[in-house]
Short mmCIF file of C-alpha atoms and ligand atoms in Angstrom, two decimals:
data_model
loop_
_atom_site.label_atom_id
_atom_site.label_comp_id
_atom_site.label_asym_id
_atom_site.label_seq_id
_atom_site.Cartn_x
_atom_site.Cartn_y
_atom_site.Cartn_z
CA UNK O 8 5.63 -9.88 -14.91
CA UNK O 9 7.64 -7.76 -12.19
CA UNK O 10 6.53 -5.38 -9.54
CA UNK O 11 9.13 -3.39 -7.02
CA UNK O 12 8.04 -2.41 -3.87
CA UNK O 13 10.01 0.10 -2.67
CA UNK O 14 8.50 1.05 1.21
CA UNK O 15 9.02 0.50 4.70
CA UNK O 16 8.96 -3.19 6.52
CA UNK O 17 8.59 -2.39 10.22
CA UNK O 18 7.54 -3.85 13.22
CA UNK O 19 4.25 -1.84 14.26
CA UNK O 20 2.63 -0.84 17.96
CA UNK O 21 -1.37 -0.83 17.61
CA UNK O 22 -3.70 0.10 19.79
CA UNK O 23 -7.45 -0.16 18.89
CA UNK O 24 -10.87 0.12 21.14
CA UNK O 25 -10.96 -3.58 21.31
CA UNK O 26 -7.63 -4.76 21.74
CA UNK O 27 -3.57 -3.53 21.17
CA UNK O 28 -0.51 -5.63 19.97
CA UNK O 29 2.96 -4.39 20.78
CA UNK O 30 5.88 -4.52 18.09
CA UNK O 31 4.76 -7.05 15.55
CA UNK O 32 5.10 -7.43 12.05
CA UNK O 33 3.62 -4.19 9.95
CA UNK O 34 4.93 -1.51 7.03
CA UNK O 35 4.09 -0.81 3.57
CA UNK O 36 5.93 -2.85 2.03
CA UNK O 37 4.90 -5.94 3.75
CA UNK O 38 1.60 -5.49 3.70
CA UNK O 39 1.55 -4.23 -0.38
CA UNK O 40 3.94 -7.33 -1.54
CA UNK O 41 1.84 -9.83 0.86
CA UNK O 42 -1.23 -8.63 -0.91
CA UNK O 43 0.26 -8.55 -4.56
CA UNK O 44 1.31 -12.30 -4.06
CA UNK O 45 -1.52 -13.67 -5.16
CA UNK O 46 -1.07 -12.67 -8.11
CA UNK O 47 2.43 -11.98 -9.24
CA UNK O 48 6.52 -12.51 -7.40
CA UNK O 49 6.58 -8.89 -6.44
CA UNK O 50 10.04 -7.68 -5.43
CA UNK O 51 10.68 -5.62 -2.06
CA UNK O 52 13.30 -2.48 -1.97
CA UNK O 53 13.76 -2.02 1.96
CA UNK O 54 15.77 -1.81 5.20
CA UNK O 55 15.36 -3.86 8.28
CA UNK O 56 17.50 -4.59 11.26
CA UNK O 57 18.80 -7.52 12.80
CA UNK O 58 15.81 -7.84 15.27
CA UNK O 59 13.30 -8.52 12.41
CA UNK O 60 12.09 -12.14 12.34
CA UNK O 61 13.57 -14.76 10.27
CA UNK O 62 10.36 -16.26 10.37
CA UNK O 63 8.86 -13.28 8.81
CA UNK O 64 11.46 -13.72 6.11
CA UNK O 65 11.00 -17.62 5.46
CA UNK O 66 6.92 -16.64 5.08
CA UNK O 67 7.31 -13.82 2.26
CA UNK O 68 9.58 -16.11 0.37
CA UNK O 69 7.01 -18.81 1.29
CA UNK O 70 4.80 -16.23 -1.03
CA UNK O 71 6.52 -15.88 -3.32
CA UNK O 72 7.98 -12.58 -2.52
CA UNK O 73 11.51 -11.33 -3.70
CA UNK O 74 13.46 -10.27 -1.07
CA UNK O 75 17.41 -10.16 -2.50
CA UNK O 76 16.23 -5.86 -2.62
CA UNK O 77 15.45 -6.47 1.77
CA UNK O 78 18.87 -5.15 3.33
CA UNK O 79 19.53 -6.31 6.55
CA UNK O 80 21.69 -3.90 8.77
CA UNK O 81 22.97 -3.58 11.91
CA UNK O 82 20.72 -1.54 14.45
CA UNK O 83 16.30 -1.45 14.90
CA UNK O 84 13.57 -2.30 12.61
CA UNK O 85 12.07 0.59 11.91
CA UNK O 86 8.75 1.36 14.36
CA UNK O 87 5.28 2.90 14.25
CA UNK O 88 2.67 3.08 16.67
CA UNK O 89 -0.71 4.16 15.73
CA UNK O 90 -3.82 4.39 17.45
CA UNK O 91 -7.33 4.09 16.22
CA UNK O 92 -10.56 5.36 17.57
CA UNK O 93 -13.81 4.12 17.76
CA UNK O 94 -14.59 4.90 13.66
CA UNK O 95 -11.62 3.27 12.61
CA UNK O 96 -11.27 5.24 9.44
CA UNK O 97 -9.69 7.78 11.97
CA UNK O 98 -6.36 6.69 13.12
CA UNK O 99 -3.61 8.44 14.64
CA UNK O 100 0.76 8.19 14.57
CA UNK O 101 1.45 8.28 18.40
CA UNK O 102 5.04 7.54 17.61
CA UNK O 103 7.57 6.86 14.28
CA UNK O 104 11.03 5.41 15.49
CA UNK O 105 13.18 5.71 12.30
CA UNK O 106 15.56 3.65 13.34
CA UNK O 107 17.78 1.65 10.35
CA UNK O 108 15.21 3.36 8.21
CA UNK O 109 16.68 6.96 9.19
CA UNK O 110 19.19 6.93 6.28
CA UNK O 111 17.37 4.46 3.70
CA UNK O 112 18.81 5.23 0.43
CA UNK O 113 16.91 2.61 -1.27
CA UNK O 114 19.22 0.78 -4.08
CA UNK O 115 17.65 -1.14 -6.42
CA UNK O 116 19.19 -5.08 -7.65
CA UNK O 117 19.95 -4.71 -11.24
CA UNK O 118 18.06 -7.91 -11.75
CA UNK O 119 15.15 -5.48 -10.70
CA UNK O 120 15.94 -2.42 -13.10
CA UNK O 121 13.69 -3.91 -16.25
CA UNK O 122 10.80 -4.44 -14.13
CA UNK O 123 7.18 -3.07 -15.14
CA UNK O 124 5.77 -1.77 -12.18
CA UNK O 125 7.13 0.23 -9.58
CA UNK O 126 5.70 1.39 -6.68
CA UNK O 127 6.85 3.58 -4.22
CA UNK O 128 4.98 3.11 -1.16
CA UNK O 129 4.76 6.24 1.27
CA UNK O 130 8.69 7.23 0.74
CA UNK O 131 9.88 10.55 1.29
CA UNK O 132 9.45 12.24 -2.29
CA UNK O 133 12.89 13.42 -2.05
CA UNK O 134 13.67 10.22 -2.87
CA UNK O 135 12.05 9.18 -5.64
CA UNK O 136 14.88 10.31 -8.13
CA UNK O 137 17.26 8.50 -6.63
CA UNK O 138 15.01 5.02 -6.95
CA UNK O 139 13.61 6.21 -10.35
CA UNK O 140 16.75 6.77 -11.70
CA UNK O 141 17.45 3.29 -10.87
CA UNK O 142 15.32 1.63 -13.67
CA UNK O 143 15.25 1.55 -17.34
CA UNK O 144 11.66 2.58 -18.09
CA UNK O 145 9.31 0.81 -16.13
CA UNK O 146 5.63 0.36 -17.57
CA UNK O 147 4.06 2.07 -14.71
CA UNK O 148 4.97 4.30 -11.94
CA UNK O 149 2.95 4.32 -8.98
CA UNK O 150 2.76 5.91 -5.62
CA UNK O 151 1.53 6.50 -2.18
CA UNK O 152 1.72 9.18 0.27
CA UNK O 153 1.12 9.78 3.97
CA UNK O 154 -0.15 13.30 5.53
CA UNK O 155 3.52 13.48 6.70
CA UNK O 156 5.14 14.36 3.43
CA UNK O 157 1.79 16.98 2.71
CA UNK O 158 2.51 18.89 5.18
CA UNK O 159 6.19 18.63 5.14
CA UNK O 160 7.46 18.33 1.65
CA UNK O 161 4.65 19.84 -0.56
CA UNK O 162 6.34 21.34 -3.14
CA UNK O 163 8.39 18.11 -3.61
CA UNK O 164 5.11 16.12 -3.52
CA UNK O 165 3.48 18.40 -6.34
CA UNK O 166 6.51 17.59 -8.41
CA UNK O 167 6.68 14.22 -7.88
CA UNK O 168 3.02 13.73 -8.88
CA UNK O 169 3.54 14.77 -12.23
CA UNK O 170 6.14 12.09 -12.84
CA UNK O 171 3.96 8.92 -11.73
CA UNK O 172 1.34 7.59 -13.50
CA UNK O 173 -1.15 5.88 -10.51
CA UNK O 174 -1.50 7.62 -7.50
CA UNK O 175 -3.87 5.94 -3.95
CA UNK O 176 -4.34 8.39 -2.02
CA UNK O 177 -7.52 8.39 0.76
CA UNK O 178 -9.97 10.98 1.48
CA UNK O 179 -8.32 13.17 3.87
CA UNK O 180 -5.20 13.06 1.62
CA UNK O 181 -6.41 13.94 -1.19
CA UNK O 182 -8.56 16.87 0.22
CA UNK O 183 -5.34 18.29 1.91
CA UNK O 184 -3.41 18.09 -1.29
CA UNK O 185 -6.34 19.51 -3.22
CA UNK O 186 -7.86 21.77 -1.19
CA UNK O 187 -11.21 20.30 -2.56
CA UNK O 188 -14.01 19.28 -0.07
CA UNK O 189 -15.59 17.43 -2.35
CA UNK O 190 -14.23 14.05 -3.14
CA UNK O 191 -15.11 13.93 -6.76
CA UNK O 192 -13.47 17.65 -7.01
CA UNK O 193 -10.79 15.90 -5.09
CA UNK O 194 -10.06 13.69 -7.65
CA UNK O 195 -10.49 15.22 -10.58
CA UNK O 196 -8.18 17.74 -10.28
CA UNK O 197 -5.50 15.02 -8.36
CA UNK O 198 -5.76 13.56 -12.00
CA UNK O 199 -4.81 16.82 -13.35
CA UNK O 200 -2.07 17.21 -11.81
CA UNK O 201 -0.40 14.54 -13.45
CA UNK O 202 -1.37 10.47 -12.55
CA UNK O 203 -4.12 9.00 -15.45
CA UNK O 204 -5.08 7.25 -12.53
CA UNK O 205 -6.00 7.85 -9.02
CA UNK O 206 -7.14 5.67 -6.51
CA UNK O 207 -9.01 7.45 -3.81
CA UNK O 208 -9.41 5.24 -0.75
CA UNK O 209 -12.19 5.76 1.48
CA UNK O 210 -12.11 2.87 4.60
CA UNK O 211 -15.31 1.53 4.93
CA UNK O 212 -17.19 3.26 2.31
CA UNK O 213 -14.68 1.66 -0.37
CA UNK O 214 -12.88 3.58 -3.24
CA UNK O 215 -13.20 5.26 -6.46
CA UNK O 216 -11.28 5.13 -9.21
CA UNK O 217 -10.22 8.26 -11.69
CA UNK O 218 -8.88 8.35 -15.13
CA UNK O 219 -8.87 11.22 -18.01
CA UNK O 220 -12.45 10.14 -19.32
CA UNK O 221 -13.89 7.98 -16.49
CA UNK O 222 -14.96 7.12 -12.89
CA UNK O 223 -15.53 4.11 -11.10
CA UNK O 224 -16.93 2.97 -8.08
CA UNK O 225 -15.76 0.05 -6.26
CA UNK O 226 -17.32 -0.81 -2.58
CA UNK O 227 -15.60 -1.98 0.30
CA UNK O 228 -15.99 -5.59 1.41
CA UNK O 229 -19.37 -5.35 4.31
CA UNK O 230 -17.29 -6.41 7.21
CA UNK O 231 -18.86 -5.77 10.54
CA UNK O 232 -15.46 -6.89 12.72
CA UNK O 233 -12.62 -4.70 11.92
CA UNK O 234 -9.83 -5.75 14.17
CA UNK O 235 -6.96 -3.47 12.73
CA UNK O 236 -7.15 -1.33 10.01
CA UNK O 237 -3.71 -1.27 9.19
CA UNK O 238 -2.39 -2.22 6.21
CA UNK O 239 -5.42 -1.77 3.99
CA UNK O 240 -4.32 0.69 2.08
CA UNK O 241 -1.23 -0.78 0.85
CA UNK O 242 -2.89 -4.32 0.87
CA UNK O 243 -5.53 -2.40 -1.20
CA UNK O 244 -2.23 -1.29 -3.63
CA UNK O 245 -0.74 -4.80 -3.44
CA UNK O 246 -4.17 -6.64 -4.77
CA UNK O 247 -4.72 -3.54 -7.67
CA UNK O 248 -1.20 -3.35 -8.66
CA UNK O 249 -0.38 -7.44 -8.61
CA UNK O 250 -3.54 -7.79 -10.45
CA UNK O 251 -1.97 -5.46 -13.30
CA UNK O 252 1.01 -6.65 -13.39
CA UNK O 253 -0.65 -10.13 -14.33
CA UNK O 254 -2.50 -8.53 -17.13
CA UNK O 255 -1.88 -7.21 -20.31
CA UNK O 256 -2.23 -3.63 -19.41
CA UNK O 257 -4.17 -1.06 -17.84
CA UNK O 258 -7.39 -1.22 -19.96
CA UNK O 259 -10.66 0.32 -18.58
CA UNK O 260 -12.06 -3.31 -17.69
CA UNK O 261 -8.50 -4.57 -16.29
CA UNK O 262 -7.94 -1.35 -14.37
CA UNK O 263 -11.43 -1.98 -12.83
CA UNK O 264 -10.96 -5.51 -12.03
CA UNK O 265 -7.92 -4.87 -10.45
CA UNK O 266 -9.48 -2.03 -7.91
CA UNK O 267 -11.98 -4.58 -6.87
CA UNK O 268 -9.33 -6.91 -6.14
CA UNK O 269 -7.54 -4.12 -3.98
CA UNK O 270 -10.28 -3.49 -1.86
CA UNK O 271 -11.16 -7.63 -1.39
CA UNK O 272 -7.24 -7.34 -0.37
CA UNK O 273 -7.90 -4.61 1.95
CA UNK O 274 -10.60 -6.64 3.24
CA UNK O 275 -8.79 -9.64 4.34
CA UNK O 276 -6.10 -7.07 6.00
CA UNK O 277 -8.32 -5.72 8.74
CA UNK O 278 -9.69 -8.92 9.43
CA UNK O 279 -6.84 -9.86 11.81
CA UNK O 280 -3.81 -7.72 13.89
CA UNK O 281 -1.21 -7.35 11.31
CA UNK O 282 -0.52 -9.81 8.59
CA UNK O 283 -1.70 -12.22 10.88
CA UNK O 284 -4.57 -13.14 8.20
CA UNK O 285 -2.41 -13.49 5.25
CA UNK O 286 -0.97 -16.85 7.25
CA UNK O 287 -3.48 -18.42 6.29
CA UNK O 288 -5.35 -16.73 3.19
CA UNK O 289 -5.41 -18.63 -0.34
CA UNK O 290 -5.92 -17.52 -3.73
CA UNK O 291 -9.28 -20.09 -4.04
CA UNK O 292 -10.61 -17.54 -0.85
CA UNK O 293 -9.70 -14.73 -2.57
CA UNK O 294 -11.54 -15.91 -5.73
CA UNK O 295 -14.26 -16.75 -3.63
CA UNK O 296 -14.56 -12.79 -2.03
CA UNK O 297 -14.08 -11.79 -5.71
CA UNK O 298 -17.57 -13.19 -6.91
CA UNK O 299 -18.94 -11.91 -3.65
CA UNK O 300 -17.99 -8.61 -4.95
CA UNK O 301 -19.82 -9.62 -7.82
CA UNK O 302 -23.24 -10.21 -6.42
CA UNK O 303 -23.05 -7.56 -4.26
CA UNK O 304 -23.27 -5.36 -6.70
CA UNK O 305 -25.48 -6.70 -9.27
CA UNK O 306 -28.62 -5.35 -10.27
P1 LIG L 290 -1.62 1.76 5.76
O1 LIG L 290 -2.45 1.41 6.96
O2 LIG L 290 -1.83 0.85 4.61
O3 LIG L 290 -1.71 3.20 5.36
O4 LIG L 290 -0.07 1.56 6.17
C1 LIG L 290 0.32 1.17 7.43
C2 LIG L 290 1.81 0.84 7.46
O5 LIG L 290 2.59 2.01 7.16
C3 LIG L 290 2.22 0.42 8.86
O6 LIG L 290 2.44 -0.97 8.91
C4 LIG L 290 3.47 1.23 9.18
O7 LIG L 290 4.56 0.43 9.57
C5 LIG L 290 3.79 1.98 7.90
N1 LIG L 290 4.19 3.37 8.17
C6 LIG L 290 3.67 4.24 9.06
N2 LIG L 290 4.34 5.43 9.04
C7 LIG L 290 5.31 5.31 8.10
C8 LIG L 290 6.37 6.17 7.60
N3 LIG L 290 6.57 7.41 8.10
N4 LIG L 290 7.15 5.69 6.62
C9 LIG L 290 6.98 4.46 6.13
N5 LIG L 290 6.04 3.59 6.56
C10 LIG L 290 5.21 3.99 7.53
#
């Protein structure tokens, strides 16, 4: 069992209708090996500065997560401010302050380099040969990308697609990518260019899942309080991808399992500012949210 994380840990600015938080614990990474947790050690590739909290540190290894990839340097965390409007499936970068993160060439243990599952978590594509290079054949590639790197690196994007074999994307994403309207067209033809899976995340309204020969639908936990949407989609990652990596492989019935575990992941994200609600989340409440899933969709 071994998933790398390879994304950003950051210290995030958020400003919703109902409340903002200045500089506190946020990025991919965190969120997607937080998530995975409760299911497998996942391993973090990543850059911080001196300012980031030790007591951030002692709670991922408190999870379980691996952090000898985590370099420390001298100089900022790397910080994001986003701002969400009332439908908080809308959100918008105000500000990205690189910072240590500027000249992240991401180097992998080589304790890491035999693991299964990597994931590279909204990274400039540009990079991805230099951290793919790194292992010796993992199991499963997957990525994510952010509207940044459509509109910026395309062609690189396009490439890298063909080389991964999951791919989350959500809806505007994949319709800018695409070109598709539809979502189904979406993601139909984001599975032809190269991933046998895509996730297609879709906030509130949930996800749905495409391979070569099937689709699947998996719903969003009902939540009426959304305090801050961040996070979801790479807590959404961390559940689906930690899942796999505890199972056998990515069989229909595992693979579907596994994307309702991402979104009751997601679910629990929003529920507080930050990773405030992971403090205190357990795997018995995640089982619990799991069967919910269940009888929510029974018929
Ligand atoms: P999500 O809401 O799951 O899509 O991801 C939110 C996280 O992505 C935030 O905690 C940010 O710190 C992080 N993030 C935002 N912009 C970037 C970027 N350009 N590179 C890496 N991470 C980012």
């Amino acid at each position: 069992m071994s998933l790398v994380i390879v994304g950003s840990v950051a210290f995030d600015t958020i400003r919703t209708p109902w409340g903002s938080r200045e500089r506190i614990v946020g990025g991919s990474a965190t969120y997607c090996s937080l998530a995975a947790s409760y299911f497998t050690r996942p391993r973090i590739v990543g850059v911080v500065g001196r300012d980031f909290p030790r007591k951030t540190l002692a709670l991922l290894k408190s999870r379980g997560v691996d952090l000898e990839g985590l370099k420390i340097k001298a100089g900022k965390t790397f910080h994001w401010e986003g701002k969400y409007e009332e439908d908080t499936n809308r959100r918008m970068t105000v500000r990205t302050e690189l910072n240590v993160f500027a000249d992240f060439r991401p180097e992998v243990p080589a304790r890491y380099r035999n693991s299964r599952i990597v994931y590279l978590a909204n990274l400039n594509p540009e990079h991805h040969d230099f951290v793919l290079g790194q292992f010796h054949k993992p199991g499963l590639v997957a990525m994510d990308t952010i509207r940044l790197w459509i509109d910026t690196k395309r062609e690189t994007l396009l490439r890298e697609l063909g080389r991964v074999d999951i791919f989350f994307a959500n809806d505007e994403e994949a319709r800018l990518i695409t070109g598709e309207i539809n979502l189904i067209s979406a993601g139909k033809a984001l599975v032809g260019l190269g991933p046998s899976l895509v996730l297609l995340k879709k906030g509130e309204h949930g996800a749905l899942v495409f391979g070569r020969d099937f689709v699947f639908g998996v719903l969003a936990h009902p939540c009426e309080h959304v305090i801050d949407p961040t996070g979801a989609g790479d807590s959404f990652a961390g559940g689906f991808l930690g899942y796999l990596d505890g199972s056998p492989g990515p069989a229909p019935g595992e693979v579907r399992r596994a994307a309702v575990y991402g979104s009751v992941l997601a679910s629990f994200a929003i529920e507080d500012f930050g990773i405030g609600r992971f403090l205190t989340l357990d795997r018995e409440l995640v089982e619990a949210r799991f069967r919910q899933f269940r009888k929510l969709t029974a018929f």
